[in-house]
mmCIF file of C-alpha atoms in Angstrom:
data_model
loop_
_atom_site.group_PDB
_atom_site.id
_atom_site.type_symbol
_atom_site.label_atom_id
_atom_site.label_comp_id
_atom_site.label_asym_id
_atom_site.label_seq_id
_atom_site.Cartn_x
_atom_site.Cartn_y
_atom_site.Cartn_z
ATOM 1 C CA UNK A 509 -28.373 102.254 69.676
ATOM 2 C CA UNK A 510 -26.843 100.609 72.723
ATOM 3 C CA UNK A 511 -26.721 96.907 73.330
ATOM 4 C CA UNK A 512 -28.125 95.304 76.440
ATOM 5 C CA UNK A 513 -26.682 92.200 78.045
ATOM 6 C CA UNK A 514 -28.743 89.119 77.224
ATOM 7 C CA UNK A 515 -29.130 87.988 80.806
ATOM 8 C CA UNK A 516 -30.581 91.300 81.911
ATOM 9 C CA UNK A 517 -33.530 91.123 79.541
ATOM 10 C CA UNK A 518 -36.986 89.902 80.330
ATOM 11 C CA UNK A 519 -38.024 86.468 79.088
ATOM 12 C CA UNK A 520 -40.944 87.108 76.748
ATOM 13 C CA UNK A 521 -43.273 85.032 74.584
ATOM 14 C CA UNK A 522 -42.841 84.542 70.844
ATOM 15 C CA UNK A 523 -46.544 84.618 69.930
ATOM 16 C CA UNK A 524 -47.095 87.757 71.991
ATOM 17 C CA UNK A 525 -44.139 89.513 70.336
ATOM 18 C CA UNK A 526 -45.215 88.352 66.868
ATOM 19 C CA UNK A 527 -48.715 89.719 67.475
ATOM 20 C CA UNK A 528 -47.242 93.037 68.602
ATOM 21 C CA UNK A 529 -45.160 93.187 65.409
ATOM 22 C CA UNK A 530 -47.970 92.194 63.041
ATOM 23 C CA UNK A 531 -50.457 94.613 64.651
ATOM 24 C CA UNK A 532 -48.396 97.567 63.423
ATOM 25 C CA UNK A 533 -47.897 96.360 59.840
ATOM 26 C CA UNK A 534 -49.344 97.562 56.545
ATOM 27 C CA UNK A 535 -47.616 96.280 53.408
ATOM 28 C CA UNK A 536 -44.290 95.256 54.938
ATOM 29 C CA UNK A 537 -42.882 91.830 54.052
ATOM 30 C CA UNK A 538 -42.330 89.300 56.846
ATOM 31 C CA UNK A 539 -40.219 86.173 56.380
ATOM 32 C CA UNK A 540 -40.968 83.562 59.033
ATOM 33 C CA UNK A 541 -38.205 81.060 59.866
ATOM 34 C CA UNK A 542 -38.738 77.305 59.949
ATOM 35 C CA UNK A 543 -40.989 75.819 62.662
ATOM 36 C CA UNK A 544 -42.502 77.648 65.614
ATOM 37 C CA UNK A 545 -41.461 81.070 64.323
ATOM 38 C CA UNK A 546 -43.715 80.796 61.289
ATOM 39 C CA UNK A 547 -46.451 78.923 63.193
ATOM 40 C CA UNK A 548 -46.784 82.022 65.368
ATOM 41 C CA UNK A 549 -46.561 84.309 62.329
ATOM 42 C CA UNK A 550 -49.434 82.405 60.721
ATOM 43 C CA UNK A 551 -51.460 82.411 63.960
ATOM 44 C CA UNK A 552 -50.975 86.168 64.343
ATOM 45 C CA UNK A 553 -53.130 86.546 61.219
ATOM 46 C CA UNK A 554 -52.247 85.492 57.686
ATOM 47 C CA UNK A 555 -51.189 88.262 55.322
ATOM 48 C CA UNK A 556 -50.153 87.819 51.667
ATOM 49 C CA UNK A 557 -46.947 89.685 52.524
ATOM 50 C CA UNK A 558 -45.901 86.811 54.830
ATOM 51 C CA UNK A 559 -43.549 84.097 53.598
ATOM 52 C CA UNK A 560 -43.506 80.821 55.545
ATOM 53 C CA UNK A 561 -40.507 78.507 55.379
ATOM 54 C CA UNK A 562 -41.097 74.770 55.466
ATOM 55 C CA UNK A 563 -37.444 73.764 55.510
ATOM 56 C CA UNK A 564 -34.037 75.214 54.592
ATOM 57 C CA UNK A 565 -33.224 75.963 58.224
ATOM 58 C CA UNK A 566 -31.218 79.144 58.693
ATOM 59 C CA UNK A 567 -32.267 80.904 55.508
ATOM 60 C CA UNK A 568 -34.873 83.361 56.829
ATOM 61 C CA UNK A 569 -32.366 86.237 56.865
ATOM 62 C CA UNK A 570 -30.870 85.452 53.426
ATOM 63 C CA UNK A 571 -34.375 85.157 51.888
ATOM 64 C CA UNK A 572 -35.329 88.445 53.556
ATOM 65 C CA UNK A 573 -32.127 90.023 52.249
ATOM 66 C CA UNK A 574 -33.107 88.998 48.709
ATOM 67 C CA UNK A 575 -36.557 90.571 49.157
ATOM 68 C CA UNK A 576 -34.988 93.726 50.637
ATOM 69 C CA UNK A 577 -32.558 94.071 47.709
ATOM 70 C CA UNK A 578 -35.309 93.521 45.150
ATOM 71 C CA UNK A 579 -37.682 96.027 46.770
ATOM 72 C CA UNK A 580 -35.587 98.690 48.534
ATOM 73 C CA UNK A 581 -38.663 100.818 49.265
ATOM 74 C CA UNK A 582 -40.500 98.081 51.147
ATOM 75 C CA UNK A 583 -39.652 97.355 54.799
ATOM 76 C CA UNK A 584 -38.739 93.688 55.247
ATOM 77 C CA UNK A 585 -38.905 91.887 58.597
ATOM 78 C CA UNK A 586 -37.373 88.476 59.214
ATOM 79 C CA UNK A 587 -38.134 86.269 62.212
ATOM 80 C CA UNK A 588 -35.526 83.646 62.985
ATOM 81 C CA UNK A 589 -34.793 81.233 65.826
ATOM 82 C CA UNK A 590 -31.436 81.197 67.575
ATOM 83 C CA UNK A 591 -30.745 77.599 66.499
ATOM 84 C CA UNK A 592 -31.518 78.464 62.884
ATOM 85 C CA UNK A 593 -29.293 81.531 62.906
ATOM 86 C CA UNK A 594 -26.422 79.413 64.246
ATOM 87 C CA UNK A 595 -26.641 77.373 61.054
ATOM 88 C CA UNK A 596 -25.999 80.417 58.908
ATOM 89 C CA UNK A 597 -24.058 82.957 60.987
ATOM 90 C CA UNK A 598 -22.076 83.987 57.910
ATOM 91 C CA UNK A 599 -25.184 85.694 56.526
ATOM 92 C CA UNK A 600 -24.754 88.417 59.161
ATOM 93 C CA UNK A 601 -21.472 89.418 57.496
ATOM 94 C CA UNK A 602 -23.114 89.469 54.063
ATOM 95 C CA UNK A 603 -25.973 91.604 55.389
ATOM 96 C CA UNK A 604 -23.566 93.961 57.169
ATOM 97 C CA UNK A 605 -21.636 94.437 53.927
ATOM 98 C CA UNK A 606 -24.676 95.041 51.711
ATOM 99 C CA UNK A 607 -26.256 97.133 54.487
ATOM 100 C CA UNK A 608 -29.887 97.249 53.316
ATOM 101 C CA UNK A 609 -31.547 99.874 55.504
ATOM 102 C CA UNK A 610 -35.009 98.359 54.899
ATOM 103 C CA UNK A 611 -34.201 95.072 56.682
ATOM 104 C CA UNK A 612 -35.174 94.361 60.311
ATOM 105 C CA UNK A 613 -34.120 91.000 61.752
ATOM 106 C CA UNK A 614 -35.610 89.528 64.929
ATOM 107 C CA UNK A 615 -33.869 86.621 66.650
ATOM 108 C CA UNK A 616 -36.218 84.591 68.851
ATOM 109 C CA UNK A 617 -33.717 83.220 71.363
ATOM 110 C CA UNK A 618 -34.753 80.511 73.825
ATOM 111 C CA UNK A 619 -31.476 78.584 73.647
ATOM 112 C CA UNK A 620 -33.143 75.373 72.536
ATOM 113 C CA UNK A 621 -34.007 73.450 69.409
ATOM 114 C CA UNK A 622 -37.605 73.583 70.490
ATOM 115 C CA UNK A 623 -39.333 71.779 67.659
ATOM 116 C CA UNK A 624 -37.079 68.710 67.835
ATOM 117 C CA UNK A 625 -37.602 68.103 71.550
ATOM 118 C CA UNK A 626 -36.162 71.201 73.229
ATOM 119 C CA UNK A 627 -32.517 70.139 73.303
ATOM 120 C CA UNK A 628 -30.175 73.043 74.146
ATOM 121 C CA UNK A 629 -28.276 74.623 71.248
ATOM 122 C CA UNK A 630 -24.472 74.738 71.496
ATOM 123 C CA UNK A 631 -24.848 78.500 71.981
ATOM 124 C CA UNK A 632 -27.306 78.219 74.856
ATOM 125 C CA UNK A 633 -24.899 79.084 77.676
ATOM 126 C CA UNK A 634 -21.906 80.945 76.285
ATOM 127 C CA UNK A 635 -22.817 82.720 73.051
ATOM 128 C CA UNK A 636 -24.434 86.163 72.923
ATOM 129 C CA UNK A 637 -26.201 86.335 69.539
ATOM 130 C CA UNK A 638 -26.457 90.138 69.609
ATOM 131 C CA UNK A 639 -22.733 90.434 70.341
ATOM 132 C CA UNK A 640 -22.105 88.143 67.355
ATOM 133 C CA UNK A 641 -24.261 90.388 65.158
ATOM 134 C CA UNK A 642 -22.423 93.499 66.385
ATOM 135 C CA UNK A 643 -19.071 91.855 65.726
ATOM 136 C CA UNK A 644 -20.310 90.868 62.263
ATOM 137 C CA UNK A 645 -20.736 94.556 61.493
ATOM 138 C CA UNK A 646 -24.449 95.090 62.122
ATOM 139 C CA UNK A 647 -24.162 98.214 64.254
ATOM 140 C CA UNK A 648 -27.901 98.463 64.977
ATOM 141 C CA UNK A 649 -28.023 95.269 67.023
ATOM 142 C CA UNK A 650 -29.497 95.088 70.506
ATOM 143 C CA UNK A 651 -31.432 92.980 72.956
ATOM 144 C CA UNK A 652 -34.996 94.076 73.651
ATOM 145 C CA UNK A 653 -35.270 94.575 77.400
ATOM 146 C CA UNK A 654 -39.031 93.946 77.492
ATOM 147 C CA UNK A 655 -42.153 94.103 75.297
ATOM 148 C CA UNK A 656 -42.278 97.907 75.219
ATOM 149 C CA UNK A 657 -38.608 98.037 74.310
ATOM 150 C CA UNK A 658 -39.252 95.508 71.508
ATOM 151 C CA UNK A 659 -41.977 97.724 70.055
ATOM 152 C CA UNK A 660 -39.717 100.767 70.365
ATOM 153 C CA UNK A 661 -36.844 98.976 68.588
ATOM 154 C CA UNK A 662 -39.160 97.824 65.792
ATOM 155 C CA UNK A 663 -40.344 101.410 65.266
ATOM 156 C CA UNK A 664 -36.795 102.741 65.441
ATOM 157 C CA UNK A 665 -35.636 100.252 62.804
ATOM 158 C CA UNK A 666 -38.027 101.799 60.273
ATOM 159 C CA UNK A 667 -35.918 104.966 60.231
ATOM 160 C CA UNK A 668 -32.510 103.304 60.607
ATOM 161 C CA UNK A 669 -29.649 104.123 58.265
ATOM 162 C CA UNK A 670 -28.682 100.441 58.026
ATOM 163 C CA UNK A 671 -30.001 96.964 58.809
ATOM 164 C CA UNK A 672 -31.311 96.301 62.331
ATOM 165 C CA UNK A 673 -31.082 93.148 64.431
ATOM 166 C CA UNK A 674 -33.210 92.750 67.554
ATOM 167 C CA UNK A 675 -32.570 89.895 69.968
ATOM 168 C CA UNK A 676 -35.439 88.777 72.173
ATOM 169 C CA UNK A 677 -35.231 86.205 74.932
ATOM 170 C CA UNK A 678 -38.293 84.002 74.757
ATOM 171 C CA UNK A 679 -39.764 81.173 76.793
ATOM 172 C CA UNK A 680 -40.178 77.592 75.616
ATOM 173 C CA UNK A 681 -43.929 77.730 74.927
ATOM 174 C CA UNK A 682 -44.743 75.918 71.657
ATOM 175 C CA UNK A 683 -45.977 77.835 68.627
ATOM 176 C CA UNK A 684 -49.629 78.762 68.285
ATOM 177 C CA UNK A 685 -51.415 77.256 65.283
ATOM 178 C CA UNK A 686 -49.847 75.471 62.341
ATOM 179 C CA UNK A 687 -48.970 77.001 58.996
ATOM 180 C CA UNK A 688 -50.697 75.391 56.020
ATOM 181 C CA UNK A 689 -48.086 73.358 54.224
ATOM 182 C CA UNK A 690 -48.507 73.999 50.518
ATOM 183 C CA UNK A 691 -45.242 75.525 49.325
ATOM 184 C CA UNK A 692 -46.482 76.631 45.901
ATOM 185 C CA UNK A 693 -49.527 78.322 47.402
ATOM 186 C CA UNK A 694 -47.343 80.046 50.016
ATOM 187 C CA UNK A 695 -44.964 81.342 47.324
ATOM 188 C CA UNK A 696 -47.690 82.379 44.921
ATOM 189 C CA UNK A 697 -49.557 84.330 47.612
ATOM 190 C CA UNK A 698 -46.338 85.943 48.770
ATOM 191 C CA UNK A 699 -45.528 87.056 45.219
ATOM 192 C CA UNK A 700 -49.015 88.519 45.012
ATOM 193 C CA UNK A 701 -48.365 90.287 48.310
ATOM 194 C CA UNK A 702 -45.106 91.651 46.878
ATOM 195 C CA UNK A 703 -46.999 93.040 43.892
ATOM 196 C CA UNK A 704 -45.199 90.922 41.294
ATOM 197 C CA UNK A 705 -48.075 88.510 40.568
ATOM 198 C CA UNK A 706 -51.797 88.779 39.994
ATOM 199 C CA UNK A 707 -54.041 86.197 41.651
ATOM 200 C CA UNK A 708 -55.562 83.776 39.159
ATOM 201 C CA UNK B 79 -10.273 113.839 26.610
ATOM 202 C CA UNK B 80 -6.799 113.422 25.104
ATOM 203 C CA UNK B 81 -6.479 111.541 21.809
ATOM 204 C CA UNK B 82 -4.344 108.819 23.346
ATOM 205 C CA UNK B 83 -6.906 108.186 26.073
ATOM 206 C CA UNK B 84 -9.685 108.058 23.500
ATOM 207 C CA UNK B 85 -7.756 105.470 21.494
ATOM 208 C CA UNK B 86 -7.106 103.396 24.572
ATOM 209 C CA UNK B 87 -10.727 103.438 25.687
ATOM 210 C CA UNK B 88 -11.744 102.460 22.131
ATOM 211 C CA UNK B 89 -9.290 99.568 22.268
ATOM 212 C CA UNK B 90 -10.728 98.523 25.598
ATOM 213 C CA UNK B 91 -14.278 98.634 24.234
ATOM 214 C CA UNK B 92 -13.162 96.567 21.227
ATOM 215 C CA UNK B 93 -11.485 94.070 23.546
ATOM 216 C CA UNK B 94 -14.665 93.858 25.621
ATOM 217 C CA UNK B 95 -16.887 93.154 22.612
ATOM 218 C CA UNK B 96 -14.447 90.470 21.435
ATOM 219 C CA UNK B 97 -14.546 89.037 24.944
ATOM 220 C CA UNK B 98 -18.322 88.954 24.868
ATOM 221 C CA UNK B 99 -18.289 86.882 21.681
ATOM 222 C CA UNK B 100 -15.262 84.659 22.088
ATOM 223 C CA UNK B 101 -14.632 83.850 25.748
ATOM 224 C CA UNK B 102 -16.776 81.618 27.922
ATOM 225 C CA UNK B 103 -16.988 84.254 30.666
ATOM 226 C CA UNK B 104 -17.914 86.967 28.167
ATOM 227 C CA UNK B 105 -20.724 84.808 26.797
ATOM 228 C CA UNK B 106 -22.013 83.959 30.294
ATOM 229 C CA UNK B 107 -22.082 87.650 31.261
ATOM 230 C CA UNK B 108 -23.913 88.672 28.078
ATOM 231 C CA UNK B 109 -26.394 85.793 28.459
ATOM 232 C CA UNK B 110 -27.167 86.840 32.045
ATOM 233 C CA UNK B 111 -27.714 90.401 30.885
ATOM 234 C CA UNK B 112 -29.922 89.442 27.950
ATOM 235 C CA UNK B 113 -32.137 87.486 30.353
ATOM 236 C CA UNK B 114 -32.311 90.380 32.824
ATOM 237 C CA UNK B 115 -30.465 88.527 35.567
ATOM 238 C CA UNK B 116 -29.114 91.304 37.753
ATOM 239 C CA UNK B 117 -28.355 89.742 41.115
ATOM 240 C CA UNK B 118 -25.347 87.414 41.164
ATOM 241 C CA UNK B 119 -24.141 86.254 44.604
ATOM 242 C CA UNK B 120 -21.282 83.767 44.557
ATOM 243 C CA UNK B 121 -18.826 81.700 46.519
ATOM 244 C CA UNK B 122 -15.590 82.048 44.556
ATOM 245 C CA UNK B 123 -13.658 79.582 42.494
ATOM 246 C CA UNK B 124 -10.319 80.209 40.768
ATOM 247 C CA UNK B 125 -11.756 79.317 37.364
ATOM 248 C CA UNK B 126 -14.589 81.859 37.780
ATOM 249 C CA UNK B 127 -12.215 84.718 38.652
ATOM 250 C CA UNK B 128 -12.495 86.631 35.366
ATOM 251 C CA UNK B 129 -16.277 86.287 35.229
ATOM 252 C CA UNK B 130 -16.601 87.522 38.822
ATOM 253 C CA UNK B 131 -14.267 90.461 38.129
ATOM 254 C CA UNK B 132 -16.238 91.437 35.012
ATOM 255 C CA UNK B 133 -19.572 91.174 36.870
ATOM 256 C CA UNK B 134 -18.224 93.505 39.573
ATOM 257 C CA UNK B 135 -17.012 95.936 36.893
ATOM 258 C CA UNK B 136 -20.416 96.097 35.169
ATOM 259 C CA UNK B 137 -22.886 98.388 36.974
ATOM 260 C CA UNK B 138 -25.796 96.385 35.540
ATOM 261 C CA UNK B 139 -25.079 93.636 38.090
ATOM 262 C CA UNK B 140 -25.387 93.516 41.855
ATOM 263 C CA UNK B 141 -22.766 90.912 42.618
ATOM 264 C CA UNK B 142 -21.209 89.973 45.957
ATOM 265 C CA UNK B 143 -19.605 87.067 47.816
ATOM 266 C CA UNK B 144 -21.551 85.058 50.398
ATOM 267 C CA UNK B 145 -20.205 82.881 53.197
ATOM 268 C CA UNK B 146 -21.989 79.749 51.982
ATOM 269 C CA UNK B 147 -23.727 78.678 48.789
ATOM 270 C CA UNK B 148 -26.991 77.994 50.684
ATOM 271 C CA UNK B 149 -27.087 81.627 51.695
ATOM 272 C CA UNK B 150 -26.756 82.707 48.050
ATOM 273 C CA UNK B 151 -29.632 80.382 47.101
ATOM 274 C CA UNK B 152 -31.799 81.941 49.835
ATOM 275 C CA UNK B 153 -30.951 85.438 48.605
ATOM 276 C CA UNK B 154 -31.807 84.820 44.945
ATOM 277 C CA UNK B 155 -34.985 82.946 45.967
ATOM 278 C CA UNK B 156 -36.170 85.927 48.020
ATOM 279 C CA UNK B 157 -35.199 88.339 45.265
ATOM 280 C CA UNK B 158 -37.075 86.376 42.602
ATOM 281 C CA UNK B 159 -40.242 86.295 44.701
ATOM 282 C CA UNK B 160 -39.955 90.074 45.024
ATOM 283 C CA UNK B 161 -39.404 90.651 41.309
ATOM 284 C CA UNK B 162 -35.630 90.552 40.652
ATOM 285 C CA UNK B 163 -33.920 87.730 38.773
ATOM 286 C CA UNK B 164 -30.693 86.213 40.062
ATOM 287 C CA UNK B 165 -28.170 83.451 39.499
ATOM 288 C CA UNK B 166 -25.636 81.811 41.827
ATOM 289 C CA UNK B 167 -22.007 81.009 40.968
ATOM 290 C CA UNK B 168 -20.135 78.260 42.790
ATOM 291 C CA UNK B 169 -17.797 75.324 42.375
ATOM 292 C CA UNK B 170 -18.523 71.600 42.693
ATOM 293 C CA UNK B 171 -17.751 71.353 46.405
ATOM 294 C CA UNK B 172 -20.130 74.254 47.044
ATOM 295 C CA UNK B 173 -22.897 72.493 45.171
ATOM 296 C CA UNK B 174 -22.388 69.528 47.507
ATOM 297 C CA UNK B 175 -23.582 71.673 50.429
ATOM 298 C CA UNK B 176 -26.947 72.409 48.767
ATOM 299 C CA UNK B 177 -29.006 69.192 48.924
ATOM 300 C CA UNK B 178 -31.199 70.436 51.784
ATOM 301 C CA UNK B 179 -32.018 73.855 50.342
ATOM 302 C CA UNK B 180 -32.716 72.405 46.895
ATOM 303 C CA UNK B 181 -35.063 69.767 48.314
ATOM 304 C CA UNK B 182 -36.835 72.060 50.795
ATOM 305 C CA UNK B 183 -36.893 75.459 49.053
ATOM 306 C CA UNK B 184 -36.039 75.609 45.338
ATOM 307 C CA UNK B 185 -37.825 72.439 44.210
ATOM 308 C CA UNK B 186 -41.023 72.371 46.346
ATOM 309 C CA UNK B 187 -41.664 76.129 46.137
ATOM 310 C CA UNK B 188 -41.030 75.985 42.356
ATOM 311 C CA UNK B 189 -38.346 78.650 42.246
ATOM 312 C CA UNK B 190 -36.351 79.131 39.017
ATOM 313 C CA UNK B 191 -32.974 78.905 40.718
ATOM 314 C CA UNK B 192 -30.190 79.322 38.154
ATOM 315 C CA UNK B 193 -26.801 77.916 39.155
ATOM 316 C CA UNK B 194 -23.486 78.039 37.331
ATOM 317 C CA UNK B 195 -21.181 75.377 38.756
ATOM 318 C CA UNK B 196 -17.499 75.358 37.904
ATOM 319 C CA UNK B 197 -16.641 71.679 37.685
ATOM 320 C CA UNK B 198 -13.767 70.432 39.802
ATOM 321 C CA UNK B 199 -12.884 66.826 40.436
ATOM 322 C CA UNK B 200 -12.527 65.613 36.870
ATOM 323 C CA UNK B 201 -10.194 65.757 33.824
ATOM 324 C CA UNK B 202 -6.936 66.071 35.652
ATOM 325 C CA UNK B 203 -8.072 66.888 39.193
ATOM 326 C CA UNK B 204 -5.226 66.842 41.701
ATOM 327 C CA UNK B 205 -7.262 67.058 44.916
ATOM 328 C CA UNK B 206 -8.712 63.712 46.009
ATOM 329 C CA UNK B 207 -11.478 65.421 48.036
ATOM 330 C CA UNK B 208 -12.631 67.352 44.969
ATOM 331 C CA UNK B 209 -12.607 64.185 42.856
ATOM 332 C CA UNK B 210 -14.886 62.371 45.296
ATOM 333 C CA UNK B 211 -17.265 65.272 45.920
ATOM 334 C CA UNK B 212 -17.692 65.793 42.170
ATOM 335 C CA UNK B 213 -19.197 62.303 41.886
ATOM 336 C CA UNK B 214 -21.987 63.277 44.274
ATOM 337 C CA UNK B 215 -23.203 66.170 42.096
ATOM 338 C CA UNK B 216 -25.087 64.517 39.223
ATOM 339 C CA UNK B 217 -26.713 61.848 41.437
ATOM 340 C CA UNK B 218 -28.081 64.655 43.667
ATOM 341 C CA UNK B 219 -29.397 66.553 40.643
ATOM 342 C CA UNK B 220 -30.901 63.387 39.165
ATOM 343 C CA UNK B 221 -32.499 62.299 42.435
ATOM 344 C CA UNK B 222 -34.321 65.655 42.615
ATOM 345 C CA UNK B 223 -35.244 65.386 38.920
ATOM 346 C CA UNK B 224 -33.500 68.709 38.383
ATOM 347 C CA UNK B 225 -32.560 69.923 34.925
ATOM 348 C CA UNK B 226 -28.787 70.052 34.427
ATOM 349 C CA UNK B 227 -26.390 70.418 31.533
ATOM 350 C CA UNK B 228 -22.653 70.057 31.336
ATOM 351 C CA UNK B 229 -21.206 72.619 28.949
ATOM 352 C CA UNK B 230 -17.981 71.528 27.238
ATOM 353 C CA UNK B 231 -17.909 73.636 24.045
ATOM 354 C CA UNK B 232 -17.702 77.367 23.507
ATOM 355 C CA UNK B 233 -19.935 77.200 20.403
ATOM 356 C CA UNK B 234 -22.703 75.521 22.424
ATOM 357 C CA UNK B 235 -22.442 77.684 25.527
ATOM 358 C CA UNK B 236 -24.757 80.512 24.533
ATOM 359 C CA UNK B 237 -27.469 78.177 23.256
ATOM 360 C CA UNK B 238 -27.410 75.949 26.335
ATOM 361 C CA UNK B 239 -27.180 78.807 28.860
ATOM 362 C CA UNK B 240 -29.751 81.056 27.192
ATOM 363 C CA UNK B 241 -32.309 78.290 26.593
ATOM 364 C CA UNK B 242 -31.801 76.798 30.061
ATOM 365 C CA UNK B 243 -32.345 80.145 31.759
ATOM 366 C CA UNK B 244 -35.498 80.731 29.727
ATOM 367 C CA UNK B 245 -36.763 77.226 30.543
ATOM 368 C CA UNK B 246 -36.043 77.675 34.251
ATOM 369 C CA UNK B 247 -38.014 80.917 34.363
ATOM 370 C CA UNK B 248 -40.974 79.759 32.295
ATOM 371 C CA UNK B 249 -41.306 76.353 33.982
ATOM 372 C CA UNK B 250 -40.416 77.709 37.451
ATOM 373 C CA UNK B 251 -37.855 74.999 38.007
ATOM 374 C CA UNK B 252 -34.208 75.148 39.102
ATOM 375 C CA UNK B 253 -31.381 74.431 36.680
ATOM 376 C CA UNK B 254 -27.670 73.681 37.105
ATOM 377 C CA UNK B 255 -25.268 74.642 34.337
ATOM 378 C CA UNK B 256 -22.029 72.761 34.900
ATOM 379 C CA UNK B 257 -19.012 74.468 33.356
ATOM 380 C CA UNK B 258 -16.618 71.656 32.344
ATOM 381 C CA UNK B 259 -12.826 72.092 32.305
ATOM 382 C CA UNK B 260 -13.157 71.391 28.569
ATOM 383 C CA UNK B 261 -14.876 74.807 28.362
ATOM 384 C CA UNK B 262 -12.996 76.804 30.994
ATOM 385 C CA UNK B 263 -9.576 75.172 31.018
ATOM 386 C CA UNK B 264 -10.216 74.122 34.592
ATOM 387 C CA UNK B 265 -7.702 74.458 37.388
ATOM 388 C CA UNK B 266 -4.302 72.852 37.033
ATOM 389 C CA UNK B 267 -1.803 71.752 39.651
ATOM 390 C CA UNK B 268 1.012 74.202 39.086
ATOM 391 C CA UNK B 269 3.046 74.068 42.287
#
């Protein structure tokens, strides 16, 4: 896999990309990061295999790593914002070391803390998130050039020999819909979706 | 296998079983195993060295370092929701970084997060920063109404650890097991 420079990629839309991802899913797990990322995941159509974070910014990839380690046969997707990932960059090293091949990470990069008023992140101008992931040891890391490329990279990740990270440049459109905010219900449904709980 | 090697591996096995019964780290390892806790991410601490080494040496466990304690909490939370039990090892200063993830993930989602915290900052601490940060730990646990126990005695360790783990799992609530220097010997200023 070759990496593409961030500034050469098309600016896409998070809800559109999330819909494209969800449309191709069966029983794969999806961990949605805090805020707009999981609003769009919810709006793309609720599935019991989706986990929605209500806080703990930056932990979408670590939570997804835990799911991937517990269920190595299930494909696990994680959707994270660039600001959130900045809070927990060290997790890329952990993931590179454990190298779960069933983990696909998507970084929704618009360079802003959108949900708090769209202030730029400290990485907005000078930091290339995909280059950081590559340097952290995640060899399958690349920017998606456009929507078709995103879909191709998602498909490719399903056969990858290690974890995959896909960077997408997105616009600053707010999330679509709002996730229901009942943490116990979210967890219980997710555990049902993971096949470790029966619904009452 | 040569006779000498056989004898030495027997000695090692004997040593191991003594360890399991008589050392704090041996008891912690056996208690984790008995409760089917397989995933043990950690941020290291000098006092935990032997436990971490023994966890790495035992193929039953998947154990690895993380860059931050929060990350380890995220990992074991995800793993538990997908059917694998875990516990996190850390020291006092690491616990101090966790208030947000405890209050926004472990507590509200009702996740049985099991934490072993090696206690720095007390009983002869030499680092002023550790002494201060230690005093933030129990108020944070109390303010979240989280179960916590400070273990000081070897003869109480198995009971407290085993029962606390079982309570955490059955009540779906986090627990912090604080390993006092009275139990572990702590870290001493030896320079």
